[in-house]
PDB file of C-alpha atoms in Angstrom:
ATOM      1  CA  UNK Q 219      26.058  -0.794   9.505  1.00  0.00           C
ATOM      2  CA  UNK Q 220      28.144   2.114  10.804  1.00  0.00           C
ATOM      3  CA  UNK Q 221      30.136   3.976   8.161  1.00  0.00           C
ATOM      4  CA  UNK Q 222      32.773   6.564   9.025  1.00  0.00           C
ATOM      5  CA  UNK Q 223      35.697   8.553   7.758  1.00  0.00           C
ATOM      6  CA  UNK Q 224      39.039   8.757   9.548  1.00  0.00           C
ATOM      7  CA  UNK Q 225      42.366  10.523   9.276  1.00  0.00           C
ATOM      8  CA  UNK Q 226      43.681  14.094   9.154  1.00  0.00           C
ATOM      9  CA  UNK Q 227      41.260  16.864   8.147  1.00  0.00           C
ATOM     10  CA  UNK Q 228      40.995  17.001   4.375  1.00  0.00           C
ATOM     11  CA  UNK Q 229      42.665  13.605   3.984  1.00  0.00           C
ATOM     12  CA  UNK Q 230      40.021  11.329   5.465  1.00  0.00           C
ATOM     13  CA  UNK Q 231      39.695   7.731   4.321  1.00  0.00           C
ATOM     14  CA  UNK Q 232      36.499   5.651   4.262  1.00  0.00           C
ATOM     15  CA  UNK Q 233      35.877   3.055   6.919  1.00  0.00           C
ATOM     16  CA  UNK Q 234      33.302   1.140   8.869  1.00  0.00           C
ATOM     17  CA  UNK Q 235      32.895   0.072  12.464  1.00  0.00           C
ATOM     18  CA  UNK Q 236      32.794  -3.692  12.818  1.00  0.00           C
ATOM     19  CA  UNK Q 237      30.797  -5.716  15.335  1.00  0.00           C
ATOM     20  CA  UNK Q 238      33.580  -5.426  17.905  1.00  0.00           C
ATOM     21  CA  UNK Q 239      33.794  -1.649  17.650  1.00  0.00           C
ATOM     22  CA  UNK Q 240      36.996  -1.694  15.592  1.00  0.00           C
ATOM     23  CA  UNK Q 241      37.547   0.501  12.542  1.00  0.00           C
ATOM     24  CA  UNK Q 242      38.030  -1.319   9.236  1.00  0.00           C
ATOM     25  CA  UNK Q 243      39.477   0.433   6.207  1.00  0.00           C
ATOM     26  CA  UNK Q 244      37.279   0.637   3.084  1.00  0.00           C
ATOM     27  CA  UNK Q 245      39.777   2.390   0.807  1.00  0.00           C
ATOM     28  CA  UNK Q 246      40.151  -0.645  -1.427  1.00  0.00           C
ATOM     29  CA  UNK Q 247      36.385  -0.857  -1.877  1.00  0.00           C
ATOM     30  CA  UNK Q 248      35.096   2.732  -2.224  1.00  0.00           C
ATOM     31  CA  UNK Q 249      36.842   6.078  -2.755  1.00  0.00           C
ATOM     32  CA  UNK Q 250      34.931   7.763   0.094  1.00  0.00           C
ATOM     33  CA  UNK Q 251      31.693   7.782   2.087  1.00  0.00           C
ATOM     34  CA  UNK Q 252      29.820  10.102  -0.259  1.00  0.00           C
ATOM     35  CA  UNK Q 253      26.788  10.256  -2.523  1.00  0.00           C
ATOM     36  CA  UNK Q 254      27.514   7.363  -4.872  1.00  0.00           C
ATOM     37  CA  UNK Q 255      28.565   5.084  -2.034  1.00  0.00           C
ATOM     38  CA  UNK Q 256      25.317   5.820  -0.204  1.00  0.00           C
ATOM     39  CA  UNK Q 257      22.893   4.711  -2.901  1.00  0.00           C
ATOM     40  CA  UNK Q 258      20.777   1.644  -2.151  1.00  0.00           C
ATOM     41  CA  UNK Q 259      23.016  -0.391  -4.436  1.00  0.00           C
ATOM     42  CA  UNK Q 260      26.157   1.039  -2.875  1.00  0.00           C
ATOM     43  CA  UNK Q 261      25.079   0.254   0.685  1.00  0.00           C
ATOM     44  CA  UNK Q 262      23.971  -3.237  -0.306  1.00  0.00           C
ATOM     45  CA  UNK Q 263      27.416  -3.878  -1.818  1.00  0.00           C
ATOM     46  CA  UNK Q 264      29.066  -2.803   1.455  1.00  0.00           C
ATOM     47  CA  UNK Q 265      26.715  -5.001   3.433  1.00  0.00           C
ATOM     48  CA  UNK Q 266      27.894  -8.049   1.486  1.00  0.00           C
ATOM     49  CA  UNK Q 267      31.550  -7.487   2.405  1.00  0.00           C
ATOM     50  CA  UNK Q 268      33.443  -9.817   4.682  1.00  0.00           C
ATOM     51  CA  UNK Q 269      34.337  -7.148   7.238  1.00  0.00           C
ATOM     52  CA  UNK Q 270      36.793  -9.435   9.026  1.00  0.00           C
ATOM     53  CA  UNK Q 271      38.889  -9.474   5.842  1.00  0.00           C
ATOM     54  CA  UNK Q 272      39.184  -5.674   5.723  1.00  0.00           C
ATOM     55  CA  UNK Q 273      42.344  -4.038   7.124  1.00  0.00           C
ATOM     56  CA  UNK Q 274      42.174  -2.900  10.733  1.00  0.00           C
ATOM     57  CA  UNK Q 275      42.873   0.777  11.450  1.00  0.00           C
ATOM     58  CA  UNK Q 276      45.270   1.468  14.296  1.00  0.00           C
ATOM     59  CA  UNK Q 277      43.804   3.392  17.218  1.00  0.00           C
ATOM     60  CA  UNK Q 278      43.853   6.221  18.175  1.00  0.00           C
ATOM     61  CA  UNK Q 279      42.879   8.024  14.995  1.00  0.00           C
ATOM     62  CA  UNK Q 280      40.971  11.210  14.294  1.00  0.00           C
ATOM     63  CA  UNK Q 281      37.370  10.652  13.204  1.00  0.00           C
ATOM     64  CA  UNK Q 282      36.251  13.004  10.435  1.00  0.00           C
ATOM     65  CA  UNK Q 283      32.745  14.029   9.365  1.00  0.00           C
ATOM     66  CA  UNK Q 284      30.879  10.878   8.421  1.00  0.00           C
ATOM     67  CA  UNK Q 285      29.946  12.004   4.897  1.00  0.00           C
ATOM     68  CA  UNK Q 286      32.024  13.723   2.207  1.00  0.00           C
ATOM     69  CA  UNK Q 287      31.120  15.938  -0.727  1.00  0.00           C
ATOM     70  CA  UNK Q 288      27.960  17.366   0.806  1.00  0.00           C
ATOM     71  CA  UNK Q 289      26.168  19.598  -1.703  1.00  0.00           C
ATOM     72  CA  UNK Q 290      23.208  20.791   0.344  1.00  0.00           C
ATOM     73  CA  UNK Q 291      23.381  21.117   4.129  1.00  0.00           C
ATOM     74  CA  UNK Q 292      19.757  21.869   4.960  1.00  0.00           C
ATOM     75  CA  UNK Q 293      18.494  22.645   8.443  1.00  0.00           C
ATOM     76  CA  UNK Q 294      15.049  22.711  10.014  1.00  0.00           C
ATOM     77  CA  UNK Q 295      14.319  25.334  12.660  1.00  0.00           C
ATOM     78  CA  UNK Q 296      11.869  25.261  15.570  1.00  0.00           C
ATOM     79  CA  UNK Q 297      10.936  21.602  15.061  1.00  0.00           C
ATOM     80  CA  UNK Q 298      10.293  20.892  18.746  1.00  0.00           C
ATOM     81  CA  UNK Q 299       7.421  22.812  20.367  1.00  0.00           C
ATOM     82  CA  UNK Q 300       9.296  23.422  23.640  1.00  0.00           C
ATOM     83  CA  UNK Q 301      12.270  24.835  21.757  1.00  0.00           C
ATOM     84  CA  UNK Q 302      10.006  27.187  19.786  1.00  0.00           C
ATOM     85  CA  UNK Q 303       8.533  28.446  23.055  1.00  0.00           C
ATOM     86  CA  UNK Q 304      11.927  28.955  24.725  1.00  0.00           C
ATOM     87  CA  UNK Q 305      12.978  30.918  21.623  1.00  0.00           C
ATOM     88  CA  UNK Q 306       9.942  33.176  22.029  1.00  0.00           C
ATOM     89  CA  UNK Q 307       8.606  32.175  18.615  1.00  0.00           C
ATOM     90  CA  UNK Q 308       5.288  30.632  17.539  1.00  0.00           C
ATOM     91  CA  UNK Q 309       5.051  26.950  16.686  1.00  0.00           C
ATOM     92  CA  UNK Q 310       5.420  26.924  12.883  1.00  0.00           C
ATOM     93  CA  UNK Q 311       2.552  25.851  10.637  1.00  0.00           C
ATOM     94  CA  UNK Q 312       5.084  24.542   8.109  1.00  0.00           C
ATOM     95  CA  UNK Q 313       8.752  23.572   8.535  1.00  0.00           C
ATOM     96  CA  UNK Q 314      11.197  26.463   8.844  1.00  0.00           C
ATOM     97  CA  UNK Q 315      14.107  25.799   6.480  1.00  0.00           C
ATOM     98  CA  UNK Q 316      17.524  27.409   6.222  1.00  0.00           C
ATOM     99  CA  UNK Q 317      20.962  26.462   4.931  1.00  0.00           C
ATOM    100  CA  UNK Q 318      24.174  25.779   6.744  1.00  0.00           C
ATOM    101  CA  UNK Q 319      27.257  26.224   4.579  1.00  0.00           C
ATOM    102  CA  UNK Q 320      28.843  22.858   3.722  1.00  0.00           C
ATOM    103  CA  UNK Q 321      32.151  24.487   4.685  1.00  0.00           C
ATOM    104  CA  UNK Q 322      30.896  24.468   8.299  1.00  0.00           C
ATOM    105  CA  UNK Q 323      31.068  20.655   8.426  1.00  0.00           C
ATOM    106  CA  UNK Q 324      33.700  19.208  10.761  1.00  0.00           C
ATOM    107  CA  UNK Q 325      34.560  16.029  12.596  1.00  0.00           C
ATOM    108  CA  UNK Q 326      32.591  15.021  15.691  1.00  0.00           C
ATOM    109  CA  UNK Q 327      35.446  15.702  18.094  1.00  0.00           C
ATOM    110  CA  UNK Q 328      37.098  18.632  16.335  1.00  0.00           C
ATOM    111  CA  UNK Q 329      37.259  21.859  18.359  1.00  0.00           C
ATOM    112  CA  UNK Q 330      34.709  24.640  18.006  1.00  0.00           C
ATOM    113  CA  UNK Q 331      36.591  27.882  17.366  1.00  0.00           C
ATOM    114  CA  UNK Q 332      34.804  31.044  18.476  1.00  0.00           C
ATOM    115  CA  UNK Q 333      34.381  33.112  15.295  1.00  0.00           C
ATOM    116  CA  UNK Q 334      35.563  36.746  15.129  1.00  0.00           C
ATOM    117  CA  UNK Q 335      32.976  39.099  16.613  1.00  0.00           C
ATOM    118  CA  UNK Q 336      31.022  36.326  18.321  1.00  0.00           C
ATOM    119  CA  UNK Q 337      29.203  37.126  21.545  1.00  0.00           C
ATOM    120  CA  UNK Q 338      26.374  34.546  21.741  1.00  0.00           C
ATOM    121  CA  UNK Q 339      27.741  31.121  20.804  1.00  0.00           C
ATOM    122  CA  UNK Q 340      25.125  28.435  21.398  1.00  0.00           C
ATOM    123  CA  UNK Q 341      24.641  24.663  21.213  1.00  0.00           C
ATOM    124  CA  UNK Q 342      21.999  22.455  19.536  1.00  0.00           C
ATOM    125  CA  UNK Q 343      22.006  18.641  19.433  1.00  0.00           C
ATOM    126  CA  UNK Q 344      20.147  17.277  16.399  1.00  0.00           C
ATOM    127  CA  UNK Q 345      19.546  14.112  14.419  1.00  0.00           C
ATOM    128  CA  UNK Q 346      20.542  14.456  10.774  1.00  0.00           C
ATOM    129  CA  UNK Q 347      19.515  12.402   7.755  1.00  0.00           C
ATOM    130  CA  UNK Q 348      21.849  11.710   4.849  1.00  0.00           C
ATOM    131  CA  UNK Q 349      20.241  11.295   1.433  1.00  0.00           C
ATOM    132  CA  UNK Q 350      21.228   8.300  -0.696  1.00  0.00           C
ATOM    133  CA  UNK Q 351      19.062   8.722  -3.813  1.00  0.00           C
ATOM    134  CA  UNK Q 352      17.990  11.774  -5.796  1.00  0.00           C
ATOM    135  CA  UNK Q 353      14.495  12.977  -4.875  1.00  0.00           C
ATOM    136  CA  UNK Q 354      12.221  15.694  -6.191  1.00  0.00           C
ATOM    137  CA  UNK Q 355       8.549  16.140  -5.249  1.00  0.00           C
ATOM    138  CA  UNK Q 356       8.692  12.869  -3.363  1.00  0.00           C
ATOM    139  CA  UNK Q 357       5.602  11.404  -1.648  1.00  0.00           C
ATOM    140  CA  UNK Q 358       6.069  10.964   2.092  1.00  0.00           C
ATOM    141  CA  UNK Q 359       5.478   7.218   1.779  1.00  0.00           C
ATOM    142  CA  UNK Q 360       8.574   6.973  -0.437  1.00  0.00           C
ATOM    143  CA  UNK Q 361      10.860   8.966   1.870  1.00  0.00           C
ATOM    144  CA  UNK Q 362      12.415   5.893   3.554  1.00  0.00           C
ATOM    145  CA  UNK Q 363      13.678   4.762   0.147  1.00  0.00           C
ATOM    146  CA  UNK Q 364      15.957   7.789  -0.222  1.00  0.00           C
ATOM    147  CA  UNK Q 365      17.361   8.019   3.318  1.00  0.00           C
ATOM    148  CA  UNK Q 366      20.781   6.354   3.422  1.00  0.00           C
ATOM    149  CA  UNK Q 367      21.167   6.761   7.165  1.00  0.00           C
ATOM    150  CA  UNK Q 368      21.250   8.928  10.264  1.00  0.00           C
ATOM    151  CA  UNK Q 369      23.927  10.665  12.298  1.00  0.00           C
ATOM    152  CA  UNK Q 370      24.476  13.084  15.151  1.00  0.00           C
ATOM    153  CA  UNK Q 371      24.733  16.749  14.144  1.00  0.00           C
ATOM    154  CA  UNK Q 372      25.771  19.617  16.391  1.00  0.00           C
ATOM    155  CA  UNK Q 373      24.055  22.663  14.909  1.00  0.00           C
ATOM    156  CA  UNK Q 374      26.420  25.191  16.501  1.00  0.00           C
ATOM    157  CA  UNK Q 375      24.822  28.635  16.352  1.00  0.00           C
ATOM    158  CA  UNK Q 376      25.930  32.233  16.857  1.00  0.00           C
ATOM    159  CA  UNK Q 377      22.719  33.916  18.038  1.00  0.00           C
ATOM    160  CA  UNK Q 378      23.824  37.513  17.524  1.00  0.00           C
ATOM    161  CA  UNK Q 379      24.749  36.728  13.917  1.00  0.00           C
ATOM    162  CA  UNK Q 380      21.508  34.756  13.514  1.00  0.00           C
ATOM    163  CA  UNK Q 381      19.024  37.169  15.076  1.00  0.00           C
ATOM    164  CA  UNK Q 382      20.625  40.611  15.133  1.00  0.00           C
ATOM    165  CA  UNK Q 383      22.322  40.910  11.739  1.00  0.00           C
ATOM    166  CA  UNK Q 384      19.458  41.269   9.282  1.00  0.00           C
ATOM    167  CA  UNK Q 385      17.278  38.238   9.864  1.00  0.00           C
ATOM    168  CA  UNK Q 386      19.119  35.586   7.848  1.00  0.00           C
ATOM    169  CA  UNK Q 387      19.677  32.510  10.006  1.00  0.00           C
ATOM    170  CA  UNK Q 388      22.389  31.193   7.683  1.00  0.00           C
ATOM    171  CA  UNK Q 389      24.668  33.960   8.998  1.00  0.00           C
ATOM    172  CA  UNK Q 390      24.607  32.456  12.480  1.00  0.00           C
ATOM    173  CA  UNK Q 391      24.883  28.837  11.405  1.00  0.00           C
ATOM    174  CA  UNK Q 392      27.751  28.620   8.936  1.00  0.00           C
ATOM    175  CA  UNK Q 393      31.098  29.510  10.514  1.00  0.00           C
ATOM    176  CA  UNK Q 394      33.867  26.910  10.175  1.00  0.00           C
ATOM    177  CA  UNK Q 395      33.287  24.108  12.673  1.00  0.00           C
ATOM    178  CA  UNK Q 396      29.579  24.885  13.133  1.00  0.00           C
ATOM    179  CA  UNK Q 397      28.462  21.515  11.686  1.00  0.00           C
ATOM    180  CA  UNK Q 398      30.121  18.544  13.394  1.00  0.00           C
ATOM    181  CA  UNK Q 399      28.731  15.318  11.856  1.00  0.00           C
ATOM    182  CA  UNK Q 400      29.204  11.796  13.179  1.00  0.00           C
ATOM    183  CA  UNK Q 401      31.026   9.920  14.642  1.00  0.00           C
ATOM    184  CA  UNK Q 402      29.473   7.577  12.102  1.00  0.00           C
ATOM    185  CA  UNK Q 403      26.615   7.292   9.678  1.00  0.00           C
ATOM    186  CA  UNK Q 404      24.259   4.537  10.797  1.00  0.00           C
ATOM    187  CA  UNK Q 405      22.494   3.061   7.783  1.00  0.00           C
ATOM    188  CA  UNK Q 406      18.723   3.347   7.876  1.00  0.00           C
ATOM    189  CA  UNK Q 407      18.154  -0.404   8.107  1.00  0.00           C
ATOM    190  CA  UNK Q 408      20.021  -0.458  11.443  1.00  0.00           C
ATOM    191  CA  UNK Q 409      17.670   2.017  13.152  1.00  0.00           C
ATOM    192  CA  UNK Q 410      14.382   0.287  13.952  1.00  0.00           C
ATOM    193  CA  UNK Q 411      12.517   3.438  14.970  1.00  0.00           C
ATOM    194  CA  UNK Q 412      14.288   6.730  14.171  1.00  0.00           C
ATOM    195  CA  UNK Q 413      11.255   8.606  15.466  1.00  0.00           C
ATOM    196  CA  UNK Q 414      11.895   7.368  19.022  1.00  0.00           C
ATOM    197  CA  UNK Q 415      15.521   8.208  19.851  1.00  0.00           C
ATOM    198  CA  UNK Q 416      16.851  10.096  22.871  1.00  0.00           C
ATOM    199  CA  UNK Q 417      19.004  13.211  22.293  1.00  0.00           C
ATOM    200  CA  UNK Q 418      21.156  14.854  24.959  1.00  0.00           C
ATOM    201  CA  UNK Q 419      23.848  17.513  25.351  1.00  0.00           C
ATOM    202  CA  UNK Q 420      26.110  18.471  28.274  1.00  0.00           C
ATOM    203  CA  UNK Q 421      28.243  21.576  28.777  1.00  0.00           C
ATOM    204  CA  UNK Q 422      31.138  21.143  31.213  1.00  0.00           C
ATOM    205  CA  UNK Q 423      29.489  17.968  32.501  1.00  0.00           C
ATOM    206  CA  UNK Q 424      26.101  19.580  33.181  1.00  0.00           C
ATOM    207  CA  UNK Q 425      23.059  18.302  31.280  1.00  0.00           C
ATOM    208  CA  UNK Q 426      21.599  21.130  29.194  1.00  0.00           C
ATOM    209  CA  UNK Q 427      19.439  19.320  26.632  1.00  0.00           C
ATOM    210  CA  UNK Q 428      17.440  16.130  26.881  1.00  0.00           C
ATOM    211  CA  UNK Q 429      14.707  15.194  24.429  1.00  0.00           C
ATOM    212  CA  UNK Q 430      13.325  12.633  22.033  1.00  0.00           C
ATOM    213  CA  UNK Q 431      12.746  12.549  18.305  1.00  0.00           C
ATOM    214  CA  UNK Q 432       9.238  11.347  19.242  1.00  0.00           C
ATOM    215  CA  UNK Q 433       8.322  14.950  20.125  1.00  0.00           C
ATOM    216  CA  UNK Q 434       9.211  16.495  16.756  1.00  0.00           C
ATOM    217  CA  UNK Q 435       6.527  18.733  15.260  1.00  0.00           C
ATOM    218  CA  UNK Q 436       7.354  17.503  11.749  1.00  0.00           C
ATOM    219  CA  UNK Q 437       8.569  13.922  11.435  1.00  0.00           C
ATOM    220  CA  UNK Q 438      11.643  12.767   9.566  1.00  0.00           C
ATOM    221  CA  UNK Q 439       9.875  11.224   6.576  1.00  0.00           C
ATOM    222  CA  UNK Q 440       7.572  14.218   6.232  1.00  0.00           C
ATOM    223  CA  UNK Q 441      10.586  16.540   6.210  1.00  0.00           C
ATOM    224  CA  UNK Q 442      12.266  14.689   3.342  1.00  0.00           C
ATOM    225  CA  UNK Q 443       9.060  14.857   1.308  1.00  0.00           C
ATOM    226  CA  UNK Q 444       8.423  18.493   2.198  1.00  0.00           C
ATOM    227  CA  UNK Q 445      11.927  19.694   1.360  1.00  0.00           C
ATOM    228  CA  UNK Q 446      11.850  17.809  -1.932  1.00  0.00           C
ATOM    229  CA  UNK Q 447       8.921  19.967  -3.032  1.00  0.00           C
ATOM    230  CA  UNK Q 448      11.226  22.977  -3.176  1.00  0.00           C
ATOM    231  CA  UNK Q 449      14.530  21.513  -4.341  1.00  0.00           C
ATOM    232  CA  UNK Q 450      16.001  18.366  -5.839  1.00  0.00           C
ATOM    233  CA  UNK Q 451      17.717  16.427  -3.086  1.00  0.00           C
ATOM    234  CA  UNK Q 452      20.918  14.766  -4.232  1.00  0.00           C
ATOM    235  CA  UNK Q 453      22.872  11.797  -2.872  1.00  0.00           C
ATOM    236  CA  UNK Q 454      25.098  12.946  -0.028  1.00  0.00           C
ATOM    237  CA  UNK Q 455      22.879  15.875   0.974  1.00  0.00           C
ATOM    238  CA  UNK Q 456      22.433  16.325   4.720  1.00  0.00           C
ATOM    239  CA  UNK Q 457      19.203  17.390   6.451  1.00  0.00           C
ATOM    240  CA  UNK Q 458      19.532  18.281  10.119  1.00  0.00           C
ATOM    241  CA  UNK Q 459      16.160  18.296  11.751  1.00  0.00           C
ATOM    242  CA  UNK Q 460      15.920  20.661  14.710  1.00  0.00           C
ATOM    243  CA  UNK Q 461      16.789  20.610  18.395  1.00  0.00           C
ATOM    244  CA  UNK Q 462      14.879  19.913  21.623  1.00  0.00           C
ATOM    245  CA  UNK Q 463      14.668  22.545  24.391  1.00  0.00           C
ATOM    246  CA  UNK Q 464      17.600  23.525  26.576  1.00  0.00           C
ATOM    247  CA  UNK Q 465      19.691  25.793  24.350  1.00  0.00           C
ATOM    248  CA  UNK Q 466      21.713  28.578  25.916  1.00  0.00           C
ATOM    249  CA  UNK Q 467      19.552  31.314  24.398  1.00  0.00           C
ATOM    250  CA  UNK Q 468      16.502  29.936  26.198  1.00  0.00           C
ATOM    251  CA  UNK Q 469      18.002  29.892  29.685  1.00  0.00           C
ATOM    252  CA  UNK Q 470      17.317  32.568  32.308  1.00  0.00           C
ATOM    253  CA  UNK Q 471      19.665  34.348  32.136  1.00  0.00           C
ATOM    254  CA  UNK Q 472      21.023  33.183  28.758  1.00  0.00           C
ATOM    255  CA  UNK Q 473      24.188  31.099  28.919  1.00  0.00           C
ATOM    256  CA  UNK Q 474      26.533  31.026  25.943  1.00  0.00           C
ATOM    257  CA  UNK Q 475      29.670  29.055  25.137  1.00  0.00           C
ATOM    258  CA  UNK Q 476      33.091  30.545  25.758  1.00  0.00           C
ATOM    259  CA  UNK Q 477      36.666  29.457  25.198  1.00  0.00           C
ATOM    260  CA  UNK Q 478      37.549  26.598  27.519  1.00  0.00           C
ATOM    261  CA  UNK Q 479      34.071  25.073  27.633  1.00  0.00           C
ATOM    262  CA  UNK Q 480      33.605  21.370  26.884  1.00  0.00           C
ATOM    263  CA  UNK Q 481      30.546  20.104  25.027  1.00  0.00           C
ATOM    264  CA  UNK Q 482      29.439  16.468  24.845  1.00  0.00           C
ATOM    265  CA  UNK Q 483      26.351  15.302  22.984  1.00  0.00           C
ATOM    266  CA  UNK Q 484      24.810  12.151  21.625  1.00  0.00           C
ATOM    267  CA  UNK Q 485      21.802  10.260  20.324  1.00  0.00           C
ATOM    268  CA  UNK Q 486      20.730   6.704  21.160  1.00  0.00           C
ATOM    269  CA  UNK Q 487      22.358   4.313  18.703  1.00  0.00           C
ATOM    270  CA  UNK Q 488      24.141   7.061  16.772  1.00  0.00           C
ATOM    271  CA  UNK Q 489      27.131   7.696  19.020  1.00  0.00           C
ATOM    272  CA  UNK Q 490      28.550  10.709  20.806  1.00  0.00           C
ATOM    273  CA  UNK Q 491      30.546  13.836  20.045  1.00  0.00           C
ATOM    274  CA  UNK Q 492      32.981  15.775  22.250  1.00  0.00           C
ATOM    275  CA  UNK Q 493      34.201  19.284  21.477  1.00  0.00           C
ATOM    276  CA  UNK Q 494      36.448  21.807  23.167  1.00  0.00           C
ATOM    277  CA  UNK Q 495      35.653  25.482  22.587  1.00  0.00           C
ATOM    278  CA  UNK Q 496      38.741  27.463  21.550  1.00  0.00           C
ATOM    279  CA  UNK Q 497      39.358  31.193  21.265  1.00  0.00           C
ATOM    280  CA  UNK Q 498      39.748  32.619  17.770  1.00  0.00           C
ATOM    281  CA  UNK Q 499      43.344  33.053  16.633  1.00  0.00           C
TER     282      UNK Q 499
END
């Protein structure tokens, strides 16, 4: 099942993508695609719906971020060995965790606005997990029970803010528009093997990143368990899980995004995103 949110920014309505690729409105069924909706019971109730009876949504329509009310937006750094090497950093012995501000979340095709003072704006395609059940100190074997689904995340990064402003990665990861999510949330039961999906990203039509979740250092289920040792995960929380090699910072010479650039990215079975880079102001 593919769940989504559509409509103007800040006024999104819940929906789902039917078997023919058409958007069906869920407003009469749930208030939004958020924590309560994404529980096991909530998803099962949606699965029982007669989707053909739901109202069709006229196209075209803006697609918003695929989950609302995100409390924790947690990110994993250096989770692909090749990306760690291109960053000039050692392969971590344990997952590197940092936060992205929930206010950075945007729709999958919304523009990326260059923040004031930016000089090293970079791209990162990632697979994100959305939590559907509360979890604290969770055994890895139980991790699948709390994952509501998966989506594409663009972990947009400002490398000067991240690496040259006091060592706090959150600074370079949290500007408005730095967390496009979607186009939809694919429920976990619809992804047979999340640890074997292809990720890719193009800038101006040129392939920059190509990788597979099979090459992660720390797997998806391990990450849920590991993170839950340090915090209580809540329904609707998002965990974005690291990027494969090919980021702008790792190129020789480095290549960063600028106003006018076009970025397209996607993951097998999870859809694609398209963003235009705009100048600030």
